[in-house]
Coordinates of C-alpha atoms in Angstrom, one line a residue:
X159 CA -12.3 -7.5 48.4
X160 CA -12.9 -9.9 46.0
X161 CA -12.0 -13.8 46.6
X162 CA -9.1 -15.0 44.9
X163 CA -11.7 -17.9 43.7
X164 CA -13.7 -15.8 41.5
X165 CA -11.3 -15.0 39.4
X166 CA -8.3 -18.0 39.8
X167 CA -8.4 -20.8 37.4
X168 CA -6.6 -24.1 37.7
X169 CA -5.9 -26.5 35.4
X170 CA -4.3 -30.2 35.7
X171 CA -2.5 -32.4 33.5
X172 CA 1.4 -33.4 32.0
X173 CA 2.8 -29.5 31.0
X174 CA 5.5 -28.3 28.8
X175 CA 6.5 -25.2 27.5
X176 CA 10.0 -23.7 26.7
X177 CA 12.3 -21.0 27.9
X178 CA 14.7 -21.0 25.7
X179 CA 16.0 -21.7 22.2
X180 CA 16.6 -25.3 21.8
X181 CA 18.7 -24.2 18.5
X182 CA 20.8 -22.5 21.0
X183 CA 21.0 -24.2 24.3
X184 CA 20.9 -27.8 24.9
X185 CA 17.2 -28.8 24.9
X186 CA 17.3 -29.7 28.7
X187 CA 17.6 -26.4 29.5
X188 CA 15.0 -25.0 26.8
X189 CA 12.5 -27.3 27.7
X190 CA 10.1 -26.9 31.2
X191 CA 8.2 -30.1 31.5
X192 CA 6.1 -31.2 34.7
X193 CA 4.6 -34.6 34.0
X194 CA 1.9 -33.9 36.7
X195 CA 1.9 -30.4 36.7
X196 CA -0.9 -27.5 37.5
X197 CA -1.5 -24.1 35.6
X198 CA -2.9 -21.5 37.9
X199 CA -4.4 -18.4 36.0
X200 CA -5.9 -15.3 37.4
X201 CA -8.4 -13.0 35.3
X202 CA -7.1 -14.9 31.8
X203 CA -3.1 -14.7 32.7
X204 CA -1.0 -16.9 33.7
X205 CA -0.6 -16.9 37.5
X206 CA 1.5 -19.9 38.3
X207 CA 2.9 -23.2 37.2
X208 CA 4.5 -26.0 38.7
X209 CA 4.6 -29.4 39.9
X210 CA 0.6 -30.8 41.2
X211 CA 2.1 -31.9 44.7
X212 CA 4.1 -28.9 45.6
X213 CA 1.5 -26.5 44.1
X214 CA -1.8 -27.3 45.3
X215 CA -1.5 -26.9 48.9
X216 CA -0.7 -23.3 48.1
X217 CA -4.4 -22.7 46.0
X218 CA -6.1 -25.5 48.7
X219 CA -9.8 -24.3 47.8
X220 CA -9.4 -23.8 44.1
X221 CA -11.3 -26.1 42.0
X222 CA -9.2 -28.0 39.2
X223 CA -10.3 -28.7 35.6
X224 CA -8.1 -32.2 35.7
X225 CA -6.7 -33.2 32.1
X226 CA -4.6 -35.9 33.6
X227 CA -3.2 -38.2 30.9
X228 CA -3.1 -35.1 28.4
X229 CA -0.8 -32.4 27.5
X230 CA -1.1 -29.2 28.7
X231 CA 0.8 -26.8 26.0
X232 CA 0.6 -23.0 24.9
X233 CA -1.3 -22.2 21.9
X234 CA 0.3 -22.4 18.2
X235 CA 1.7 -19.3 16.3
X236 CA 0.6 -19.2 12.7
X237 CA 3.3 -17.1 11.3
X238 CA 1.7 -16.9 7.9
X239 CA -1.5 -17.7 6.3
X240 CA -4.0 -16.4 4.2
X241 CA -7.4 -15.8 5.1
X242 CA -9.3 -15.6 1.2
X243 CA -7.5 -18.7 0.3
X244 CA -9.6 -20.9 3.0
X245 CA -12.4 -22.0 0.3
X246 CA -10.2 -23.0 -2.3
X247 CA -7.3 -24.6 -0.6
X248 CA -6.2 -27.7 -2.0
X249 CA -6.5 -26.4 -6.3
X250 CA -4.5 -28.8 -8.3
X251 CA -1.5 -28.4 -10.6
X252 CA 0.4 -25.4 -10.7
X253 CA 3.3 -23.2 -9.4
X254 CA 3.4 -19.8 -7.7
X255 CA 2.8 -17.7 -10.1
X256 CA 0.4 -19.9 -12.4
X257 CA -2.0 -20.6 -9.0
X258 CA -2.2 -17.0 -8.1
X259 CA -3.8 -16.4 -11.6
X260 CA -6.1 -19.6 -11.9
X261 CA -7.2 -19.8 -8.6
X262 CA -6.2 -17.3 -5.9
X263 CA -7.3 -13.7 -7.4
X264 CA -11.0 -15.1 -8.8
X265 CA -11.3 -16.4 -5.0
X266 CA -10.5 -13.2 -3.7
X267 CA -13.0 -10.7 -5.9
X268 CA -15.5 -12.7 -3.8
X269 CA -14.3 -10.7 -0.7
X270 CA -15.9 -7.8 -1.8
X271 CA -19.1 -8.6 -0.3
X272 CA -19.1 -7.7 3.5
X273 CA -21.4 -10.7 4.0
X274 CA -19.3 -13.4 2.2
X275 CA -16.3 -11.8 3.6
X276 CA -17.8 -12.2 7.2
X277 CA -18.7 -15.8 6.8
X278 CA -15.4 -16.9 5.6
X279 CA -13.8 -14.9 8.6
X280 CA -15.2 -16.4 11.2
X281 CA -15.3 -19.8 9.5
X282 CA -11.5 -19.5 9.4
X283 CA -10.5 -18.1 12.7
X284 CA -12.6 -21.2 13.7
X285 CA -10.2 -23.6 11.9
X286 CA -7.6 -21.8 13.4
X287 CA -9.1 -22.6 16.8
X288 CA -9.9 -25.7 16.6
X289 CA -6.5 -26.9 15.1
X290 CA -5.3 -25.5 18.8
X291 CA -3.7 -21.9 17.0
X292 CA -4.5 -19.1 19.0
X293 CA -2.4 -16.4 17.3
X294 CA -1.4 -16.1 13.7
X295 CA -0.1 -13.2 11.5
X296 CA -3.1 -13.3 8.4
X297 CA -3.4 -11.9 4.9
X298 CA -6.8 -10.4 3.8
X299 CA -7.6 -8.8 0.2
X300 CA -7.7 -5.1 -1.0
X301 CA -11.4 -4.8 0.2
X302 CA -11.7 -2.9 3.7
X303 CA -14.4 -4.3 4.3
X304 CA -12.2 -7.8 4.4
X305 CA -10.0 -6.4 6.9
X306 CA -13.2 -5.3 9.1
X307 CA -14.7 -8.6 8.9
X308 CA -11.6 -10.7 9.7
X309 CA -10.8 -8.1 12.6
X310 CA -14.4 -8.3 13.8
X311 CA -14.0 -12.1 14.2
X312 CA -11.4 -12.3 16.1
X313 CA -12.4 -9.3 18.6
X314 CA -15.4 -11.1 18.9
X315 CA -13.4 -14.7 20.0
X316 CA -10.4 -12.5 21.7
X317 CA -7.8 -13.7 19.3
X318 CA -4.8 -11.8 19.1
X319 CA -3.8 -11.1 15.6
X320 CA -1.8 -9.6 13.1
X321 CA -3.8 -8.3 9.7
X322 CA -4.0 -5.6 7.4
X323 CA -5.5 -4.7 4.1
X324 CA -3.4 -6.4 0.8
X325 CA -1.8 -3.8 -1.0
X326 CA -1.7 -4.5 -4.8
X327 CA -1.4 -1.4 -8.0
X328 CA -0.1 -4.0 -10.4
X329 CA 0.2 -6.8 -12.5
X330 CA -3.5 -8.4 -11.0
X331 CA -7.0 -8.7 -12.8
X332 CA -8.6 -5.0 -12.1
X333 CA -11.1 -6.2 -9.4
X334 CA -8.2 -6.7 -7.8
X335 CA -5.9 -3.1 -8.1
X336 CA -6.1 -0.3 -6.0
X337 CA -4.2 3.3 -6.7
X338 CA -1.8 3.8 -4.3
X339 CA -3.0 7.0 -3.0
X340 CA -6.4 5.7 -2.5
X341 CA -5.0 2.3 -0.4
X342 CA -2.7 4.4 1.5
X343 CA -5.6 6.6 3.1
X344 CA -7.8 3.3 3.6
X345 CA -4.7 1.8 5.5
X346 CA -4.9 5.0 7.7
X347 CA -8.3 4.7 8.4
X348 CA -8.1 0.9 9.1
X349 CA -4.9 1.7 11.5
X350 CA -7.0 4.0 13.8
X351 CA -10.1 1.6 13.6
X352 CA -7.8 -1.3 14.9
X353 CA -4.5 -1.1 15.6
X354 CA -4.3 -1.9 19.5
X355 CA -7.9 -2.5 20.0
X356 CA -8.1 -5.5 22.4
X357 CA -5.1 -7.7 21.1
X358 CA -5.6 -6.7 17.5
X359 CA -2.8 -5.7 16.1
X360 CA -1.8 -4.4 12.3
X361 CA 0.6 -5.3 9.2
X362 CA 1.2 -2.9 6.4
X363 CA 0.6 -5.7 3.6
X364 CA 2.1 -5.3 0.5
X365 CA 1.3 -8.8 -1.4
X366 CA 4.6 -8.9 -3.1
X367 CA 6.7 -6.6 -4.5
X368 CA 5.3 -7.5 -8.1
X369 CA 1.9 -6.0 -7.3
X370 CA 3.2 -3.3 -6.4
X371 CA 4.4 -0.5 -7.7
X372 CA 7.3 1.3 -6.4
X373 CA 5.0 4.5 -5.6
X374 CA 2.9 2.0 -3.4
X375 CA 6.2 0.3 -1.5
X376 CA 7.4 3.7 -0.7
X377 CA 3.8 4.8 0.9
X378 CA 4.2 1.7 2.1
X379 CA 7.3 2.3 4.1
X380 CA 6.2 5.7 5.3
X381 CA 3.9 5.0 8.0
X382 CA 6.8 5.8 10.5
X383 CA 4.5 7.4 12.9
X384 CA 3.3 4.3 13.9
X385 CA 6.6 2.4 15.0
X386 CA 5.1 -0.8 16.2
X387 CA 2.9 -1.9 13.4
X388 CA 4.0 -4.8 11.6
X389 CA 5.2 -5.0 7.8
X390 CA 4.3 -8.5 6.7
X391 CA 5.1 -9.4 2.8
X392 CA 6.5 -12.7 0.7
X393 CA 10.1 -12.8 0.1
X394 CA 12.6 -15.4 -2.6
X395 CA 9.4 -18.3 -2.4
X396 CA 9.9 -19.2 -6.4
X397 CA 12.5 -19.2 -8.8
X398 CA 10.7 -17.5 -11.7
X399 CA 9.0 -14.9 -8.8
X400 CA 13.1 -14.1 -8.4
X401 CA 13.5 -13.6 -12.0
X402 CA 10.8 -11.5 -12.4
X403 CA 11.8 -9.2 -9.8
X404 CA 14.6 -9.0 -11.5
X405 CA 13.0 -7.5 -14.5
X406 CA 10.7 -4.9 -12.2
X407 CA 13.5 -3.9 -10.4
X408 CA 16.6 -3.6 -12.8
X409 CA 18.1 -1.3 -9.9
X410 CA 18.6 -3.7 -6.9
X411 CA 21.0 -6.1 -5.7
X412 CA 18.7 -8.5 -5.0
X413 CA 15.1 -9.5 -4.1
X414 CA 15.5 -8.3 -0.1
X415 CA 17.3 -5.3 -1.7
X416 CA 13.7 -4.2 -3.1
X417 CA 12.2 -4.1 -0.1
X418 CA 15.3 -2.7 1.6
X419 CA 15.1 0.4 -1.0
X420 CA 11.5 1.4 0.7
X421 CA 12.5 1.0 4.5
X422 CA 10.6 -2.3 4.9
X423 CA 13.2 -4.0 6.0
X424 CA 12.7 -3.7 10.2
X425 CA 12.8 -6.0 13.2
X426 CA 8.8 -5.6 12.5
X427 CA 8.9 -7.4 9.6
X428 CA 7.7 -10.5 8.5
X429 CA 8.9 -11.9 5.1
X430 CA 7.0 -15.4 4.2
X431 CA 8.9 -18.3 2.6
X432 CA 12.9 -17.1 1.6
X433 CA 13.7 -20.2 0.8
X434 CA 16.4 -19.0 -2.3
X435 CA 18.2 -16.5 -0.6
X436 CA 21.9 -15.6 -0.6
X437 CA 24.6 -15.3 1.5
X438 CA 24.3 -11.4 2.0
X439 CA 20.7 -12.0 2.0
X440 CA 20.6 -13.7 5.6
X441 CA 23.2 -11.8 7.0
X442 CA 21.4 -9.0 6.1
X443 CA 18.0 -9.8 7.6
X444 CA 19.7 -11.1 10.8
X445 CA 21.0 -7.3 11.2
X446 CA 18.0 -5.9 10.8
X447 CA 15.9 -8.9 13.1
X448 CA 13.5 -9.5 10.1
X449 CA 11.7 -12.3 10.8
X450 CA 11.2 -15.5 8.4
X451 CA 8.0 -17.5 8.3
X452 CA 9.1 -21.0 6.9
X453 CA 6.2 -22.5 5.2
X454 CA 6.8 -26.1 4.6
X455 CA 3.4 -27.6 3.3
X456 CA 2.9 -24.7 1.2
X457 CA 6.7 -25.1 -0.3
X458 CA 6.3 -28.8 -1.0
X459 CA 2.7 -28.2 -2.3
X460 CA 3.7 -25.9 -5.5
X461 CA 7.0 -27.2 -5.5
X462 CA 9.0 -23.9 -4.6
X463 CA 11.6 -25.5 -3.0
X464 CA 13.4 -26.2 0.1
X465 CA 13.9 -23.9 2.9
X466 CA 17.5 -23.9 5.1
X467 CA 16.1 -24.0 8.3
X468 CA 19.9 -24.6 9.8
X469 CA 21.1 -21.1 7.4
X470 CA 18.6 -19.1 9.7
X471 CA 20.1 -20.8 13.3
X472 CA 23.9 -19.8 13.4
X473 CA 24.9 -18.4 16.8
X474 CA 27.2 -15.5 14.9
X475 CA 23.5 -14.5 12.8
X476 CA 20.8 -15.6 13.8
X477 CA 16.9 -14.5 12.1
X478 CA 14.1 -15.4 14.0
X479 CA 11.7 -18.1 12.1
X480 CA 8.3 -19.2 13.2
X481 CA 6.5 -22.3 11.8
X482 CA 3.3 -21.7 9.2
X483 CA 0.9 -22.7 7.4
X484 CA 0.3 -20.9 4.3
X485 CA -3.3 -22.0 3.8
X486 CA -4.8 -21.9 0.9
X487 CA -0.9 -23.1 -1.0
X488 CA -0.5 -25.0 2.7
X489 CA -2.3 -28.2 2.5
X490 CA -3.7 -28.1 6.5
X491 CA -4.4 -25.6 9.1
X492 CA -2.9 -27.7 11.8
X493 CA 0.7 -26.6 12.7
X494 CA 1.4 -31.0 13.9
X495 CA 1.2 -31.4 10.3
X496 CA 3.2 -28.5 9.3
X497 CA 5.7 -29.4 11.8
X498 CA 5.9 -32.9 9.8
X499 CA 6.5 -31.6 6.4
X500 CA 9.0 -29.3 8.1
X501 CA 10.8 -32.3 9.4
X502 CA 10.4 -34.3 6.3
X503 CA 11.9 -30.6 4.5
X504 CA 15.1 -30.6 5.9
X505 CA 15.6 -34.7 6.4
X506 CA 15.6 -33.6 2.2
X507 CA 19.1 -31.7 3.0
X508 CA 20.4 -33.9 5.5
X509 CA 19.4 -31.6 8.1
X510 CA 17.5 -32.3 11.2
X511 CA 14.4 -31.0 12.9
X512 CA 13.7 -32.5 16.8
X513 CA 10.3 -32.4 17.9
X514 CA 11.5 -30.0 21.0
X515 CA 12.8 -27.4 17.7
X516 CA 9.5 -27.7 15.7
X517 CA 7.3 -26.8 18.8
X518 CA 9.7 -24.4 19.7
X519 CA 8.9 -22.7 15.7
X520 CA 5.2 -22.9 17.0
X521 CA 4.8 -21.2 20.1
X522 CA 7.8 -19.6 22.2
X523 CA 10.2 -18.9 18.7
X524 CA 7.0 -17.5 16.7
X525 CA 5.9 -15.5 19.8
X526 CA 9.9 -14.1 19.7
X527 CA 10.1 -13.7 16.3
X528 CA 6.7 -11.5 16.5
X529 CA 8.3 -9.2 19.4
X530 CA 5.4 -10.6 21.5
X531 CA 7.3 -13.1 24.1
X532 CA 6.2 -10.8 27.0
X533 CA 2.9 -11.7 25.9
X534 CA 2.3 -14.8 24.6
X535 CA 4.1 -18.1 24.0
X536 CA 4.9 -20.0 27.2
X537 CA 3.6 -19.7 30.7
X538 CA 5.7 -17.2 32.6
X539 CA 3.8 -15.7 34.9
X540 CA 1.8 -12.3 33.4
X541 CA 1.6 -13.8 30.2
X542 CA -1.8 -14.3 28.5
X543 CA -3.5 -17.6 29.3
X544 CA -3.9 -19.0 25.6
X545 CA -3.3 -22.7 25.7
X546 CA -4.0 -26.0 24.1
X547 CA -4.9 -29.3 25.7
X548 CA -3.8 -32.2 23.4
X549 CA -4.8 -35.7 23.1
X550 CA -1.9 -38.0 22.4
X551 CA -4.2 -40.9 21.7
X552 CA -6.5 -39.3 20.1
X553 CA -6.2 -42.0 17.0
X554 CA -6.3 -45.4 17.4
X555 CA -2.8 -45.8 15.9
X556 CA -1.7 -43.2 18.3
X557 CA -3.0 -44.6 21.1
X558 CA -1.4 -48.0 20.1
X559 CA 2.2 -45.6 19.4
X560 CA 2.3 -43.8 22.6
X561 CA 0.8 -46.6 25.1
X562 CA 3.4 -46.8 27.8
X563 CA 4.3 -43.1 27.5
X564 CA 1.0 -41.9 29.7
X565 CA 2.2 -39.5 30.3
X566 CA 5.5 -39.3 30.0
X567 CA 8.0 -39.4 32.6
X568 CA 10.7 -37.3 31.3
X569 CA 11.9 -35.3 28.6
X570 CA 13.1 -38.2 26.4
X571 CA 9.5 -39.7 26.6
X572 CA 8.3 -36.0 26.0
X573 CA 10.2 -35.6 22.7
X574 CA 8.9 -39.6 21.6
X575 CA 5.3 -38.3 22.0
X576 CA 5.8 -35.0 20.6
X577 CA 7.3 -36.5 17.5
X578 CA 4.4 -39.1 17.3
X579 CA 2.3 -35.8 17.4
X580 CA 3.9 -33.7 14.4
X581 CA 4.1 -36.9 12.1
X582 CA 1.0 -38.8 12.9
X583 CA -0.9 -35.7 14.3
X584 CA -3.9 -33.3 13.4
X585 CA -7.1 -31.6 14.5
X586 CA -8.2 -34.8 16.3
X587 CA -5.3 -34.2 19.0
X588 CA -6.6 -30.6 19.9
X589 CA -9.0 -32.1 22.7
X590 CA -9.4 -27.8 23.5
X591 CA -8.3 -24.2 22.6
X592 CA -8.5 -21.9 25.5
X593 CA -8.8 -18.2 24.8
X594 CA -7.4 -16.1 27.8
X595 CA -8.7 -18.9 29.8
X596 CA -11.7 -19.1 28.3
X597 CA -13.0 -23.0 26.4
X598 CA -13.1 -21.3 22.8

């Protein structure tokens, strides 16, 4: 029999996570924070936390990787971002629909060689990495080959991710169409090369319902054999994307109504942005569990608009919303800034946004949203080890900021540094990523 030492872990330092909603309950019973606490894994999962004192003497010969004086947290949850936009993130001057033609669909003809398509794959799960996110939910292009190269990447650095190849028939450059017969038997293929391999996991992708044509959404919703893969899409992001759709779809109520006509409306899917969306709207994708990913760097960036965070939150309907980036419209892969624009998003409507609520968005609430909370997103015992050590004085401003709050004592402390983080934060606070237990 093996000893327990060969495969236990230990790690040391000021740990949070949450285990429950902080929307919902009061945040001192959401929040589990041990100011000198230990994580015990075993064979990548989590095996234990707890206070240092009382847990120690039960794992006496275990030997401790000690990040006193930093914070121990779970990995971020990208709800939303998209992989051939990494090289030309940050392209000046336009909306939605004006950016997708100057800048995003040149940018993804590139993707159809294997070679360029593998380099910018690993170069962005990297980024993801070191920006401390350890799971996100990623768009590719129409190329296979893209969505073998992305899913390669991460297999190779045991990410868990959600992908799948774009689906687009319409309204695009031609490099960029694909007949819908012809995508729907590569998204079979690609479903049976990766769906479940590892902690791979796949999204039917249709880019927007505008690049699509109704043929494609209803192939699109047919893949009912397979009733855990994910259905991830854009949704009500820009006002002249609404009154286009509009124009496509003469037929339906509204923009979720399109989607609802094909059957991709499911507690499997994903919708990015909905920042316009009516009344019936949101009580309509609470019913049906749809999950919103809230974009805030990305909104403010091509000036979309901004998205009711507090709408989505009501006990009586509830939608489950994770945090995201939206790279290449987002302006950063790190999630601290995202949170930040998130806050400074609804201060804009005279909402608020506590720090404890936008790290709930980016770890426990995305895992939720994503159906994978027995799996990922805080440290229950059983649950995959990925987590994140941060620096809070990783800057000298910071360090100056959070001075006497090393580390903090209690949970008021914790929310001071945590909102330090997600205004005044980036890469530079992501001392390590750790991969099933595993340095990354």
């Amino acid at each position: 029999m093996s000893n327990p030492s060969d495969t236990y872990r230990a790690f040391r330092g000021a740990i949070a996570d949450f285990i429950h909603n902080p929307f919902h309950y009061q945040e001192s019973e959401s929040v589990r924070y041990f100011p000198d606490g230990l994580l015990i894994l075993d064979n990548g999962q989590v095996q234990a936390i707890g206070d240092y004192q009382t847990l120690r003497s039960q794992y006496p010969h275990l030997e401790i990787t000690d990040y006193s004086g930093k914070l121990i947290l779970p990995g971020f949850i990208d709800l939303h971002i998209h992989c051939p936009q990494t090289e030309m993130i940050a392209s000046y001057g336009e909306q939605l629909l004006e950016w997708l033609e100057k800048y995003v669909f040149p940018i993804e003809q590139k993707f159809q060689d294997p070679d360029y398509a593998a380099t910018i794959s690993s170069f962005f799960l990297d980024e993801l990495l070191r920006n401390g996110t350890t799971t996100a939910v990623i768009l590719t292009t129409i190329f296979p080959k893209s969505v073998d190269a992305l899913f390669t990447a991460a297999k190779e650095r045991n990410m868990r991710i959600i992908a799948g190849q774009m689906l687009m028939s319409r309204h695009a450059p031609d490099f960029l169409l694909n007949a819908p017969e012809t995508a729907y038997e590569q998204t079979q293929s690609l479903i049976q090369k990766w769906h479940h391999q590892d902690r791979l996991l796949y999204a039917i992708t249709p880019r927007f319902a505008p690049t699509s044509t109704p043929e494609e959404l209803e192939l699109a919703g047919s893949f009912s054999e397979y009733p855990d893969l994910y259905i991830h899409t854009h949704l009500s992001e820009n006002i002249k994307e609404i009154a286009w759709i509009k124009q496509l779809f003469p037929q339906a109520s509204d923009y979720l109504n399109v989607y609802e006509q094909f059957g991709l409306v499911t507690e499997r899917s994903i919708f990015a942005h909905g920042i316009h969306l009516s009344d019936s709207e949101l009580q309509r994708l609470s019913q049906s569990q749809s999950a919103i990913a809230f974009c805030p760097t990305s909104n403010l960036f091509l000036g979309s608009g901004l998205f009711n965070l507090h709408a989505t939150q009501s006990q009586s309907s509830p939608i489950p919303v994770g945090l995201a980036t939206d790279v290449g419209a987002g302006t950063s892969f790190s999630l601290l800034k995202t949170m930040g624009d998130a806050y400074k998003v609804l201060q804009l409507q005279g909402q608020s946004l506590s720090p404890f609520q936008a790290f709930y968005l980016s770890t426990l609430g995305a895992a939720q949203a994503l159906h994978l909370a027995d799996k990922i997103g805080n440290f229950e015992p059983g649950k995959e080890a990925d987590f994140i050590i941060i620096n809070p004085s990783a800057t000298p401003l910071m360090k100056l900021r959070n001075q006497n709050q090393m580390p903090p004592e209690n949970l008021s402390q914790l929310a001071d540094q945590l909102f330090t983080l997600m205004i005044l934060g980036d890469d530079r606070n992501i001392e390590s990523t750790y991969i099933l237990g595993n340095l990354s």
